[in-house]
Amino acid sequence: MVDKAWVHLCRADPGYEKGASEFVRDVAAALGDVDMIVCPCIDCRNIDRHYSNVVVDHLVTRGMDEAYKRRLKTQNGWSDKSFNDLLETLPGMLPADNVLHTSLYEVKKFLKSFDMGYEKIHACVNDCCLFRKKYKKLENCPKCKVSRWKTNIHTGEVKQGVPQKVLRYFPIIPRLKRMFRSEDMARDLRWHFTSKSIDGKLRHPVDSVTWDQMNAKYPSFASEERNVRLGLSTDGFNPFNMKNSMYSFWPVLLVNYNLPPDLCMKKENIMLTLLIPGPHQPGNSIDVYLEPLIEDLNHLWNNVEVTYDAFSKSTFTLKAMLLWTISDFPAYGNLAGCKVKGKMGCPLCGKNTDCMWLKFSRKHVYMCHRKRLPPTHSFRGKKSWFDGKVELGRKGRILSGREICQNLRNFKNEFGNLKRSGRKRKKPVCTSVGSEVEDLSSESEEEEEEELQVDVEELLRWKKKSIFFKLPYWEELPVRHNLDVMHIERNVAASIVSTLLHCGKSKDGLQARKDLEELGIRKDLHPTIKGKQRYLPAAPWSLSKTEKKIFCRRLLDFKGPDGYCSDISRDVSLDECKVTGLKSHDYHVLMQQFLPIALRGLLPKGPRLAIVRLCSFFNHLCQRVIDREQLLVMEAEIVETLCMFERFFPPNFFDIDVESGFTKLLDLCKCTDRGSMGIEHKDWLLSTL
């Protein structure tokens, strides 16, 4: 390694100039005695190239860039030797009495005692199976017959022992047991037992209806205060920091809800359990990769896992329960196993989904929000405001977990993402009920009648029976899968802003107006022909050119405190009146705080009031403390707000990305179980990924 201790000397010290000269000479020699090298001084910042003597002058007169001082030059590509060099360097930065290990071998030996290892599990490149248990010794996938090992693309030679795909699993049982070895952590893991709210307000998932119902259902589990409640979260991301989607990498995380609010979402308390490799997302085959985790969760429920508690200085039997999953909408479908688009795209309504196909926009939309209103509400009779009909329908019933499990009891899962050119994907199969009855002729008449109680229409919306139903308690949970609120805010806010400014993914345009004409509603907005030109009448949901300038100017002038959000002004174009490139958290701030202010005095009163009411709903929903009774009021208000959107905005505004979030939030408010998701700021994927 190159000695850089001289960089900490005063630049007037002769040792500094000597060290700089030796450093430049060593670097030039390592590069093959080249004439010019990059200069690491404060001004050049390792970008500009100069002759060696000029680089020495720059270092002496200007000093070395601070970022370069902290940089460790790794000449071996982070090999064992390189890591040993790092460990030898770090003690010099620490107090003299530090006990940091100075070799990779010592570090591995030390960490082994903490059970911080992980398992490498070979996977089929087409996501058909994991090469474990009965498949452990196979050379090819038992389903698609693809080789387990990599192949040389030039020679076709199989690289024996080099797997094409590797799943990394971090076992959760030793990690949960290790948490109880710390006296402070063991004390914090009891927090939920004595800190439940007594004023009826929601501050933590412990205050939720789900928590109460599961405690009542399993009293023996609830009686042990050290038993753990978990939440699972997953999403895909590109580890190479590129804005395209060429590579999708899926971590699976667990959140420990036993901990108090200020600790449960700390990154050091969030457990990374699985690293699902790319380059493609697993899709519905994510169940294949969840197998090791589900097996451990089953073990923690059914078996005896003796654990030492450092706080009480005693042992106990550790058990754990997975309360719910948290994801965005596409991942929701992958985890739950249901369709998230098309005629039955709503995962809650299922076969009762109110869906409409727009001929010109060529997509399904989900409206009929008036069904959620009270029977005597005035909106139900306003034909001209909505779809030209009086609404007499009622909201459909949501199936319970037990009913879903009953319908899917004979469902055969077909995993794997093998590409089939020129052929449609084969639909999953459900074994016929008749054959089941014939094969099980010894069953009683009552059991045969129960077998026949299968809702065939309901089966059509399922792509698989989720692996989570292997957990004995899963079908008893009132809320099993949750949507990430910040993703909902992003989708809704992006649709609103794009439509207002008529840019990006705007919901307005010629096709949207043709749909209105096709449906025979809002005749004043139908496209008209003047001469050879089509003319689109001004819509109440669009800003005029002057209003667009005012709106963008307000966004451009916004300056928030440090850490409040990113610089929104960088994504605003005043000349083109466009807003592009905002991140999820930016849309969250825009939706909850700034959009009502930016629209003040703009738009007609109706659509502006609808947007302000929606922003207020999200703002109240994401508070750290919420009154249960307030949820009932919010539920009534948000239904009216959605009806106002249906009245003032085009039908294609209500695509599945927007409507799914509304439906999920409505039903959680309806049962006063918003807390069953946990307090919203504890479920944001931004906090966990």
XYZ file of C-alpha atoms in Angstrom:
689
model
C 0.000 0.000 0.000
C 1.033 3.581 -0.643
C 1.792 5.388 2.632
C -0.380 8.513 2.893
C 0.382 9.475 6.486
C 2.127 12.599 5.166
C -1.196 14.119 4.031
C -2.004 14.928 7.676
C 1.180 17.018 8.089
C 1.308 20.781 7.674
C 1.996 21.651 4.025
C 4.928 23.850 5.156
C 6.559 20.773 6.710
C 9.427 19.369 4.563
C 7.985 15.903 5.241
C 4.829 16.869 3.378
C 6.680 17.764 0.153
C 8.823 14.642 0.452
C 5.744 12.457 0.949
C 3.972 14.091 -1.983
C 6.972 13.511 -4.272
C 7.211 9.842 -3.276
C 3.467 9.410 -3.666
C 3.473 10.866 -7.203
C 6.530 8.803 -8.159
C 4.931 5.565 -6.899
C 1.682 6.290 -8.727
C 3.492 7.058 -11.999
C 5.550 3.872 -11.637
C 2.426 1.800 -10.996
C 0.910 3.193 -14.197
C 4.006 2.354 -16.243
C 6.012 5.581 -15.903
C 3.486 7.658 -17.827
C 4.136 11.358 -18.388
C 0.812 12.671 -17.068
C -1.336 11.446 -14.181
C -4.603 12.619 -12.644
C -4.128 15.219 -9.928
C -5.851 14.621 -6.527
C -5.539 18.223 -5.343
C -8.492 20.268 -4.065
C -9.100 21.995 -7.409
C -8.408 19.154 -9.863
C -10.322 16.572 -7.757
C -8.801 13.541 -9.453
C -10.175 14.637 -12.853
C -7.558 16.809 -14.595
C -4.253 15.328 -15.782
C -0.872 17.029 -15.331
C 2.829 16.254 -15.439
C 4.229 14.690 -12.270
C 6.071 17.817 -11.126
C 2.912 19.906 -11.590
C 0.928 17.419 -9.492
C 3.511 17.735 -6.690
C 3.255 21.547 -6.844
C -0.547 21.365 -6.689
C -0.454 19.084 -3.651
C 1.974 21.351 -1.803
C 0.313 24.663 -2.680
C -3.337 23.604 -2.663
C -3.509 20.459 -0.564
C -5.096 17.088 -1.247
C -8.816 16.670 -1.788
C -10.484 15.507 1.444
C -12.455 12.822 -0.377
C -9.227 11.393 -1.780
C -7.651 11.336 1.662
C -10.363 9.009 2.852
C -10.086 6.823 -0.187
C -8.310 3.494 0.236
C -6.487 2.528 -2.950
C -7.288 -1.131 -3.493
C -4.798 -2.657 -5.871
C -6.275 -6.174 -5.648
C -9.993 -5.598 -6.395
C -11.025 -6.060 -2.726
C -9.400 -9.452 -2.441
C -8.460 -10.969 0.940
C -5.150 -9.138 0.823
C -6.909 -5.860 0.074
C -9.285 -6.330 2.999
C -6.364 -7.167 5.269
C -4.739 -3.912 4.181
C -7.917 -2.064 5.111
C -8.011 -3.650 8.554
C -4.377 -2.722 9.105
C -5.175 0.889 8.155
C -8.250 1.412 10.334
C -6.582 1.028 13.788
C -4.495 4.116 13.041
C -7.702 6.154 12.829
C -9.031 4.841 16.163
C -7.947 5.448 19.782
C -4.759 3.725 20.860
C -6.563 1.159 23.034
C -8.851 -0.135 20.242
C -9.155 -3.900 19.775
C -10.109 -3.976 16.090
C -9.053 -7.191 14.375
C -6.315 -6.763 11.807
C -6.953 -9.695 9.464
C -9.860 -11.172 7.547
C -9.385 -14.531 9.258
C -9.746 -12.997 12.727
C -12.885 -11.104 11.667
C -14.536 -14.236 10.267
C -13.663 -16.168 13.403
C -15.116 -13.391 15.558
C -18.366 -13.036 13.566
C -18.929 -16.781 13.490
C -19.749 -16.713 17.194
C -22.667 -14.350 16.463
C -24.340 -16.641 13.890
C -24.166 -13.895 11.274
C -23.683 -16.240 8.346
C -25.991 -16.813 5.425
C -26.930 -19.697 3.174
C -26.222 -19.804 -0.541
C -29.010 -21.721 -2.244
C -28.746 -22.486 -5.952
C -31.864 -21.606 -7.947
C -33.177 -22.459 -11.387
C -32.401 -19.647 -13.791
C -36.096 -19.660 -14.807
C -37.329 -19.455 -11.184
C -38.847 -22.946 -11.279
C -37.336 -24.301 -8.057
C -34.518 -24.138 -5.533
C -31.866 -26.830 -5.589
C -32.388 -27.880 -2.001
C -33.784 -30.870 -0.129
C -34.842 -33.476 -2.725
C -33.438 -31.343 -5.576
C -30.101 -30.669 -3.886
C -28.045 -33.085 -6.000
C -29.750 -32.465 -9.349
C -27.732 -31.069 -12.246
C -30.751 -29.792 -14.202
C -34.061 -28.214 -13.266
C -36.698 -30.959 -12.879
C -39.284 -28.800 -14.677
C -37.634 -26.821 -17.489
C -34.545 -29.118 -17.762
C -32.192 -26.114 -17.907
C -28.712 -26.715 -16.508
C -28.022 -25.651 -12.964
C -24.541 -24.475 -13.977
C -23.299 -21.635 -16.130
C -22.287 -22.318 -19.704
C -19.519 -20.714 -21.728
C -21.355 -18.712 -24.389
C -18.544 -19.226 -26.909
C -17.693 -22.911 -26.492
C -20.896 -24.214 -24.928
C -18.857 -25.861 -22.179
C -20.672 -26.269 -18.855
C -18.825 -24.662 -15.953
C -19.348 -27.369 -13.384
C -19.848 -25.982 -9.880
C -20.604 -22.409 -11.010
C -24.369 -21.853 -10.523
C -26.395 -19.643 -12.845
C -28.462 -18.173 -10.022
C -27.881 -18.009 -6.272
C -30.381 -17.071 -3.573
C -28.861 -15.725 -0.371
C -30.833 -16.493 2.760
C -30.048 -14.989 6.145
C -31.681 -17.323 8.716
C -33.988 -15.436 11.053
C -34.056 -17.811 14.042
C -30.474 -17.214 15.251
C -30.894 -13.474 14.645
C -34.063 -13.258 16.721
C -32.418 -15.269 19.492
C -29.381 -13.012 19.332
C -31.571 -9.944 19.939
C -32.486 -11.353 23.355
C -28.814 -11.732 24.288
C -28.583 -7.967 24.722
C -30.109 -6.839 28.003
C -31.278 -3.486 26.614
C -32.735 -5.028 23.479
C -34.463 -7.779 25.466
C -36.108 -5.095 27.598
C -37.233 -3.131 24.535
C -38.770 -6.273 23.010
C -41.250 -6.284 25.913
C -42.381 -2.717 25.199
C -45.584 -3.702 23.379
C -46.904 -5.702 26.351
C -47.272 -2.735 28.684
C -47.448 0.262 26.314
C -50.695 -0.266 24.419
C -52.699 2.954 24.059
C -55.445 3.388 26.628
C -57.051 6.436 25.016
C -58.288 4.607 21.906
C -55.794 6.234 19.555
C -53.445 4.557 17.102
C -49.735 5.111 17.573
C -48.226 1.718 16.810
C -49.373 -1.612 15.295
C -49.933 -2.845 18.860
C -53.024 -0.592 18.898
C -54.496 -2.181 15.771
C -57.527 -4.435 15.459
C -55.357 -7.113 13.859
C -53.147 -7.283 16.943
C -56.185 -7.559 19.229
C -57.932 -10.193 17.112
C -54.872 -12.431 16.885
C -54.272 -12.125 20.626
C -57.866 -13.235 21.227
C -57.552 -16.067 18.703
C -54.266 -17.391 20.124
C -54.207 -16.575 23.862
C -51.251 -18.869 24.581
C -49.159 -16.944 22.058
C -50.318 -13.600 23.458
C -49.568 -14.595 27.055
C -45.803 -14.688 26.416
C -44.720 -11.054 26.145
C -41.471 -11.980 24.405
C -43.133 -13.642 21.404
C -42.370 -11.631 18.281
C -44.739 -9.992 15.760
C -43.234 -9.350 12.345
C -44.048 -7.510 9.133
C -42.600 -8.438 5.725
C -41.656 -5.925 3.052
C -40.180 -6.356 -0.406
C -39.646 -4.405 -3.598
C -37.343 -4.525 -6.590
C -34.508 -2.116 -7.295
C -31.570 -1.754 -9.624
C -28.306 -2.195 -7.668
C -26.314 -0.616 -10.486
C -27.932 2.795 -9.995
C -29.168 3.067 -13.551
C -32.550 4.540 -14.439
C -33.489 1.703 -16.767
C -35.000 -1.580 -15.618
C -32.459 -3.937 -17.117
C -31.731 -5.516 -13.733
C -34.179 -6.106 -10.889
C -32.877 -7.225 -7.501
C -35.367 -8.102 -4.747
C -34.467 -7.903 -1.032
C -36.975 -9.265 1.489
C -37.009 -7.489 4.855
C -38.639 -8.194 8.211
C -39.709 -5.505 10.692
C -39.984 -6.340 14.402
C -43.141 -4.710 15.800
C -42.352 -5.669 19.404
C -40.053 -2.662 19.555
C -41.267 0.854 20.424
C -42.086 3.327 17.626
C -38.713 5.068 17.729
C -36.815 1.771 17.348
C -38.840 -0.615 15.191
C -38.009 1.215 11.948
C -34.358 1.916 12.733
C -32.217 0.376 10.019
C -30.185 -1.613 12.546
C -33.380 -3.342 13.731
C -34.677 -4.239 10.264
C -33.686 -7.758 9.261
C -32.595 -8.512 5.718
C -33.697 -12.117 5.196
C -33.494 -12.816 1.467
C -31.607 -11.451 -1.508
C -33.460 -12.616 -4.611
C -31.125 -12.269 -7.608
C -31.961 -10.782 -11.007
C -31.698 -9.891 -13.752
C -35.478 -10.292 -14.021
C -38.059 -9.871 -11.298
C -39.381 -13.170 -9.907
C -43.026 -12.237 -10.460
C -45.475 -14.849 -9.183
C -42.568 -17.257 -8.735
C -41.404 -15.257 -5.718
C -42.940 -18.056 -3.619
C -40.089 -20.304 -4.736
C -37.590 -17.978 -3.079
C -39.718 -17.462 0.033
C -39.658 -21.183 0.899
C -36.728 -21.055 3.387
C -38.223 -18.064 5.187
C -41.698 -19.613 5.430
C -40.177 -22.827 6.789
C -38.423 -20.879 9.536
C -41.620 -18.964 10.351
C -43.496 -22.257 10.597
C -40.764 -23.607 12.853
C -41.074 -20.562 15.095
C -44.809 -21.196 15.382
C -44.991 -24.971 15.766
C -41.753 -26.040 17.437
C -39.895 -25.343 20.654
C -37.057 -22.841 20.216
C -35.439 -22.321 23.614
C -33.961 -18.814 23.883
C -31.933 -17.098 26.582
C -33.289 -13.756 27.811
C -30.498 -11.486 29.072
C -32.962 -9.110 30.756
C -34.644 -11.683 33.005
C -31.596 -13.988 33.113
C -33.785 -16.941 32.145
C -34.799 -19.049 29.153
C -38.133 -19.179 27.379
C -39.733 -20.709 24.281
C -39.558 -18.218 21.419
C -42.415 -18.014 18.925
C -43.100 -15.556 16.113
C -46.054 -14.481 13.979
C -46.045 -12.715 10.606
C -48.840 -10.129 10.738
C -48.849 -8.792 7.162
C -46.841 -7.877 4.099
C -46.115 -4.370 2.798
C -45.416 -3.691 -0.875
C -46.328 -1.614 -3.886
C -49.231 -2.716 -6.066
C -47.438 -5.018 -8.573
C -45.640 -6.788 -5.720
C -48.981 -7.001 -3.887
C -50.247 -9.221 -6.703
C -47.093 -11.339 -6.634
C -47.290 -11.914 -2.879
C -51.052 -12.444 -2.683
C -51.248 -14.440 -5.924
C -54.183 -12.488 -7.385
C -54.651 -10.471 -10.560
C -53.971 -6.753 -10.301
C -55.223 -5.657 -13.705
C -58.065 -6.401 -16.069
C -61.719 -7.070 -15.293
C -60.976 -8.377 -11.804
C -58.022 -6.104 -11.106
C -59.104 -5.046 -7.621
C -57.574 -7.525 -5.140
C -60.306 -6.825 -2.563
C -63.435 -6.755 -4.718
C -62.468 -9.747 -6.870
C -65.347 -10.921 -9.059
C -67.429 -7.961 -7.806
C -65.005 -5.415 -9.274
C -66.813 -2.575 -11.047
C -64.803 -2.352 -14.228
C -65.348 -0.462 -17.471
C -63.405 -0.808 -20.731
C -62.675 2.501 -22.456
C -62.723 1.949 -26.190
C -60.435 4.800 -27.216
C -58.110 5.002 -24.207
C -57.885 1.193 -24.465
C -57.748 0.390 -20.785
C -59.901 -0.739 -17.911
C -61.058 1.870 -15.411
C -62.646 1.362 -12.016
C -65.360 3.804 -10.966
C -68.824 3.422 -9.364
C -67.685 5.039 -6.124
C -71.284 6.014 -5.387
C -71.950 2.419 -4.298
C -70.036 3.191 -1.124
C -72.274 6.141 -0.252
C -75.197 5.901 2.197
C -78.457 4.850 0.452
C -79.996 8.319 0.876
C -77.010 10.348 -0.305
C -77.851 12.974 -2.931
C -74.987 11.917 -5.239
C -76.743 8.601 -5.958
C -79.479 10.365 -7.911
C -77.270 12.800 -9.866
C -77.312 11.156 -13.290
C -75.871 14.064 -15.263
C -72.935 14.480 -12.877
C -71.685 10.934 -13.303
C -72.422 8.102 -15.759
C -75.983 9.051 -16.668
C -77.524 6.493 -14.311
C -79.072 6.471 -10.864
C -76.853 4.433 -8.562
C -78.771 1.796 -6.580
C -75.966 -0.687 -5.991
C -74.160 -1.520 -2.777
C -70.539 -2.223 -2.022
C -69.600 -5.908 -2.400
C -68.416 -8.049 0.484
C -64.712 -8.770 0.875
C -63.779 -12.444 1.218
C -62.058 -13.475 4.422
C -58.772 -15.350 4.458
C -60.563 -18.556 5.389
C -62.917 -18.257 2.389
C -60.003 -17.592 0.038
C -58.109 -20.579 1.410
C -61.223 -22.737 0.986
C -61.595 -21.701 -2.662
C -57.926 -22.347 -3.397
C -57.572 -25.632 -1.528
C -57.161 -27.667 -4.761
C -55.242 -25.026 -6.694
C -52.064 -26.333 -8.330
C -49.275 -23.780 -8.533
C -47.159 -23.608 -11.673
C -43.949 -21.706 -11.015
C -41.270 -20.660 -13.464
C -40.701 -17.786 -15.884
C -39.600 -19.756 -18.915
C -40.023 -17.702 -22.085
C -42.469 -19.231 -24.556
C -42.165 -17.661 -27.990
C -45.351 -17.574 -30.036
C -47.537 -19.187 -27.371
C -49.708 -17.815 -24.620
C -48.774 -18.480 -21.037
C -50.462 -21.577 -19.691
C -53.081 -20.757 -17.077
C -52.688 -22.259 -13.602
C -54.785 -25.321 -12.964
C -57.241 -26.151 -10.219
C -57.944 -29.848 -9.811
C -61.523 -30.741 -10.600
C -63.788 -31.234 -7.674
C -65.381 -34.347 -9.181
C -62.087 -36.245 -9.441
C -61.264 -35.294 -5.870
C -64.546 -36.778 -4.678
C -63.971 -39.995 -6.627
C -60.459 -40.438 -5.278
C -61.611 -39.787 -1.714
C -64.646 -42.061 -1.698
C -64.101 -42.845 1.940
C -64.968 -39.294 3.020
C -68.261 -38.563 4.728
C -71.178 -36.866 2.927
C -70.576 -33.620 4.812
C -66.990 -33.498 3.627
C -68.102 -34.176 0.034
C -70.602 -31.321 0.188
C -67.885 -29.026 1.527
C -65.637 -30.021 -1.374
C -68.317 -28.838 -3.812
C -68.459 -25.350 -2.317
C -65.998 -23.795 -4.720
C -66.655 -20.424 -6.322
C -65.495 -21.107 -9.877
C -65.864 -17.465 -10.941
C -63.767 -16.349 -7.977
C -61.022 -18.814 -8.973
C -60.459 -16.980 -12.253
C -58.787 -14.045 -10.529
C -56.122 -16.161 -8.816
C -52.770 -17.002 -10.360
C -51.553 -19.150 -7.484
C -52.228 -20.153 -3.916
C -49.866 -17.949 -1.946
C -47.146 -19.664 0.040
C -48.188 -17.579 3.049
C -51.213 -19.858 3.471
C -48.755 -22.490 4.677
C -48.595 -20.475 7.888
C -51.283 -21.954 10.189
C -52.580 -18.559 11.295
C -52.466 -16.729 7.951
C -56.098 -17.298 6.969
C -57.221 -15.867 10.324
C -55.578 -12.483 9.761
C -58.116 -9.732 8.936
C -55.597 -7.830 6.790
C -52.869 -9.923 5.171
C -51.375 -7.691 2.481
C -50.909 -3.921 2.605
C -50.061 -1.296 0.038
C -47.268 1.158 0.646
C -48.945 4.528 1.167
C -46.141 6.545 -0.387
C -46.470 4.595 -3.636
C -50.188 5.386 -3.653
C -49.452 9.063 -3.093
C -46.914 9.031 -5.901
C -49.334 7.457 -8.397
C -52.206 9.761 -7.470
C -50.125 12.946 -7.317
C -48.367 12.163 -10.606
C -51.734 11.643 -12.320
C -53.130 14.885 -10.896
C -50.118 17.053 -11.770
C -49.781 15.560 -15.271
C -53.470 16.138 -15.963
C -53.411 19.704 -14.643
C -50.397 20.638 -16.765
C -51.337 18.380 -19.684
C -47.878 16.816 -19.779
C -46.317 13.422 -19.189
C -48.960 10.843 -18.270
C -51.854 13.248 -18.633
C -55.323 11.729 -18.440
C -56.712 14.357 -20.821
C -56.512 14.303 -24.600
C -58.406 13.418 -27.750
C -58.873 9.770 -26.774
C -60.231 10.738 -23.341
C -62.749 13.102 -24.966
C -63.787 10.395 -27.440
C -64.463 8.114 -24.493
C -66.783 10.746 -23.026
C -68.555 10.918 -26.376
C -68.788 7.120 -26.546
C -70.272 6.985 -23.037
C -72.698 9.807 -23.843
C -71.805 11.946 -20.833
C -70.522 15.533 -20.363
C -71.502 16.655 -23.832
C -69.941 20.080 -23.302
C -66.506 18.394 -23.316
C -66.953 16.320 -26.482
C -64.456 17.079 -29.292
C -65.809 19.334 -32.023
C -64.668 19.888 -35.598
C -64.090 23.428 -36.860
C -63.102 23.370 -40.470
C -60.391 20.740 -40.762
C -59.282 20.954 -37.130
C -60.498 19.083 -34.089
C -61.177 21.314 -31.127
C -61.189 20.151 -27.515
C -63.303 22.405 -25.277
C -61.650 23.656 -22.101
C -62.038 21.116 -19.310
C -62.495 21.945 -15.616
C -59.524 19.741 -14.728
C -56.970 21.586 -16.873
C -55.106 24.789 -16.114
C -54.951 27.638 -18.606
C -51.565 28.781 -19.908
C -51.462 31.628 -17.401
C -52.456 29.326 -14.540
C -49.786 26.821 -15.552
C -47.168 29.566 -15.298
C -48.426 30.574 -11.851
C -48.505 26.952 -10.650
C -44.973 26.213 -11.887
C -43.680 29.511 -10.492
C -45.000 28.582 -7.044
C -43.266 25.221 -7.216
C -40.101 26.843 -8.521
C -39.981 29.353 -5.660
C -40.521 26.744 -2.956
C -37.667 26.467 -0.455
C -38.067 23.990 2.382
C -35.867 23.391 5.439
C -32.874 21.070 5.219
C -33.936 17.441 4.992
C -37.578 18.303 4.329
C -37.491 17.118 0.721
C -35.290 17.335 -2.336
C -34.989 20.528 -4.352
C -38.279 20.418 -6.259
C -37.340 23.500 -8.293
C -34.767 21.432 -10.211
C -37.586 19.332 -11.674
C -39.776 22.276 -12.711
C -39.524 23.805 -16.184
C -41.086 27.259 -16.196
C -40.672 27.688 -19.963
C -42.378 24.408 -20.879
C -44.668 24.359 -17.806
C -43.663 20.808 -16.928
C -42.850 18.942 -13.736
C -40.698 15.854 -14.271
C -38.330 13.621 -12.346
C -39.909 13.851 -8.888
C -39.212 10.982 -6.501
C -41.756 9.204 -4.302
C -40.964 11.345 -1.267
C -41.263 14.522 -3.350
C -44.759 13.497 -4.414
C -45.527 12.687 -0.777
C -44.596 16.239 0.281
C -46.385 17.695 -2.732
C -49.546 15.726 -1.995
C -49.753 16.369 1.723
C -48.415 19.893 2.070
C -47.776 21.927 -1.027
C -50.326 21.019 -3.717
C -53.289 22.766 -1.983
C -51.164 25.910 -1.599
C -49.880 25.837 -5.183
C -53.454 25.544 -6.508
C -54.859 28.409 -4.446
C -56.918 30.651 -6.722
C -56.446 28.297 -9.690
C -58.923 25.879 -11.312
C -62.700 26.056 -10.900
C -63.956 25.523 -7.366
C -65.216 21.944 -7.879
C -62.024 20.165 -9.014
C -59.868 22.328 -6.754
C -61.946 21.379 -3.714
C -61.735 17.690 -4.659
C -57.922 17.866 -4.809
C -57.678 19.762 -1.511
C -59.941 17.235 0.230
C -57.852 14.350 -1.096
C -54.630 15.980 0.107
C -56.217 16.521 3.516
C -57.195 12.839 3.678
C -53.631 11.656 3.069
C -52.306 14.203 5.538
C -54.606 12.965 8.307
C -53.995 9.313 7.444
C -50.247 9.696 7.850
C -50.258 11.415 11.224
C -48.298 9.748 14.008
C -51.377 9.634 16.243
C -54.896 8.965 14.936
C -58.223 8.651 16.721
C -60.179 5.518 15.777
C -63.429 7.495 15.678
C -61.841 9.969 13.276
C -61.355 7.121 10.802
C -65.112 6.763 10.398
C -65.375 10.446 9.529
C -62.443 10.143 7.113
C -64.066 7.158 5.415
C -67.268 9.085 4.741
C -65.351 12.124 3.499
C -63.027 10.236 1.165
C -65.955 8.454 -0.525
C -67.524 11.831 -1.290
C -64.137 13.100 -2.462
C -63.769 10.200 -4.902
C -67.259 10.882 -6.211
C -66.193 14.494 -6.770
C -63.171 13.257 -8.737
C -65.487 11.033 -10.754
C -67.642 14.072 -11.491
C -64.916 16.540 -12.450
C -62.130 14.352 -13.912
C -62.130 12.130 -17.018
C -62.988 8.413 -16.620
C -59.489 7.251 -17.603
C -58.147 8.969 -14.476
C -59.349 5.941 -12.481
C -56.920 3.337 -13.792
C -55.779 0.495 -11.550
C -52.739 2.353 -10.174
C -54.966 5.082 -8.762
C -58.072 3.094 -7.901
C -56.325 0.209 -6.108
C -54.870 2.529 -3.515
C -58.214 4.234 -2.916
C -60.026 0.907 -2.539
C -57.490 -0.470 -0.091
C -57.513 2.656 2.055
C -61.307 2.845 1.996
C -61.753 -0.667 3.294
C -59.173 -0.178 6.009
C -60.995 2.945 7.158
C -64.347 1.190 6.894
C -63.458 -1.424 9.499
C -61.637 1.164 11.650
C -58.593 -0.995 11.081
C -56.252 1.501 9.555
C -53.925 0.486 12.389
C -53.894 -3.083 11.133
C -51.412 -1.850 8.590
C -49.444 -0.256 11.337
C -49.131 3.491 11.548
C -48.519 4.566 7.947
C -45.099 6.064 8.460
C -44.024 2.654 9.786
C -45.084 0.919 6.572
C -43.460 3.101 3.948
C -41.078 1.137 1.770
C -38.910 4.245 1.794
C -38.246 3.529 5.460
C -37.385 -0.110 4.928
C -35.665 -0.345 1.539
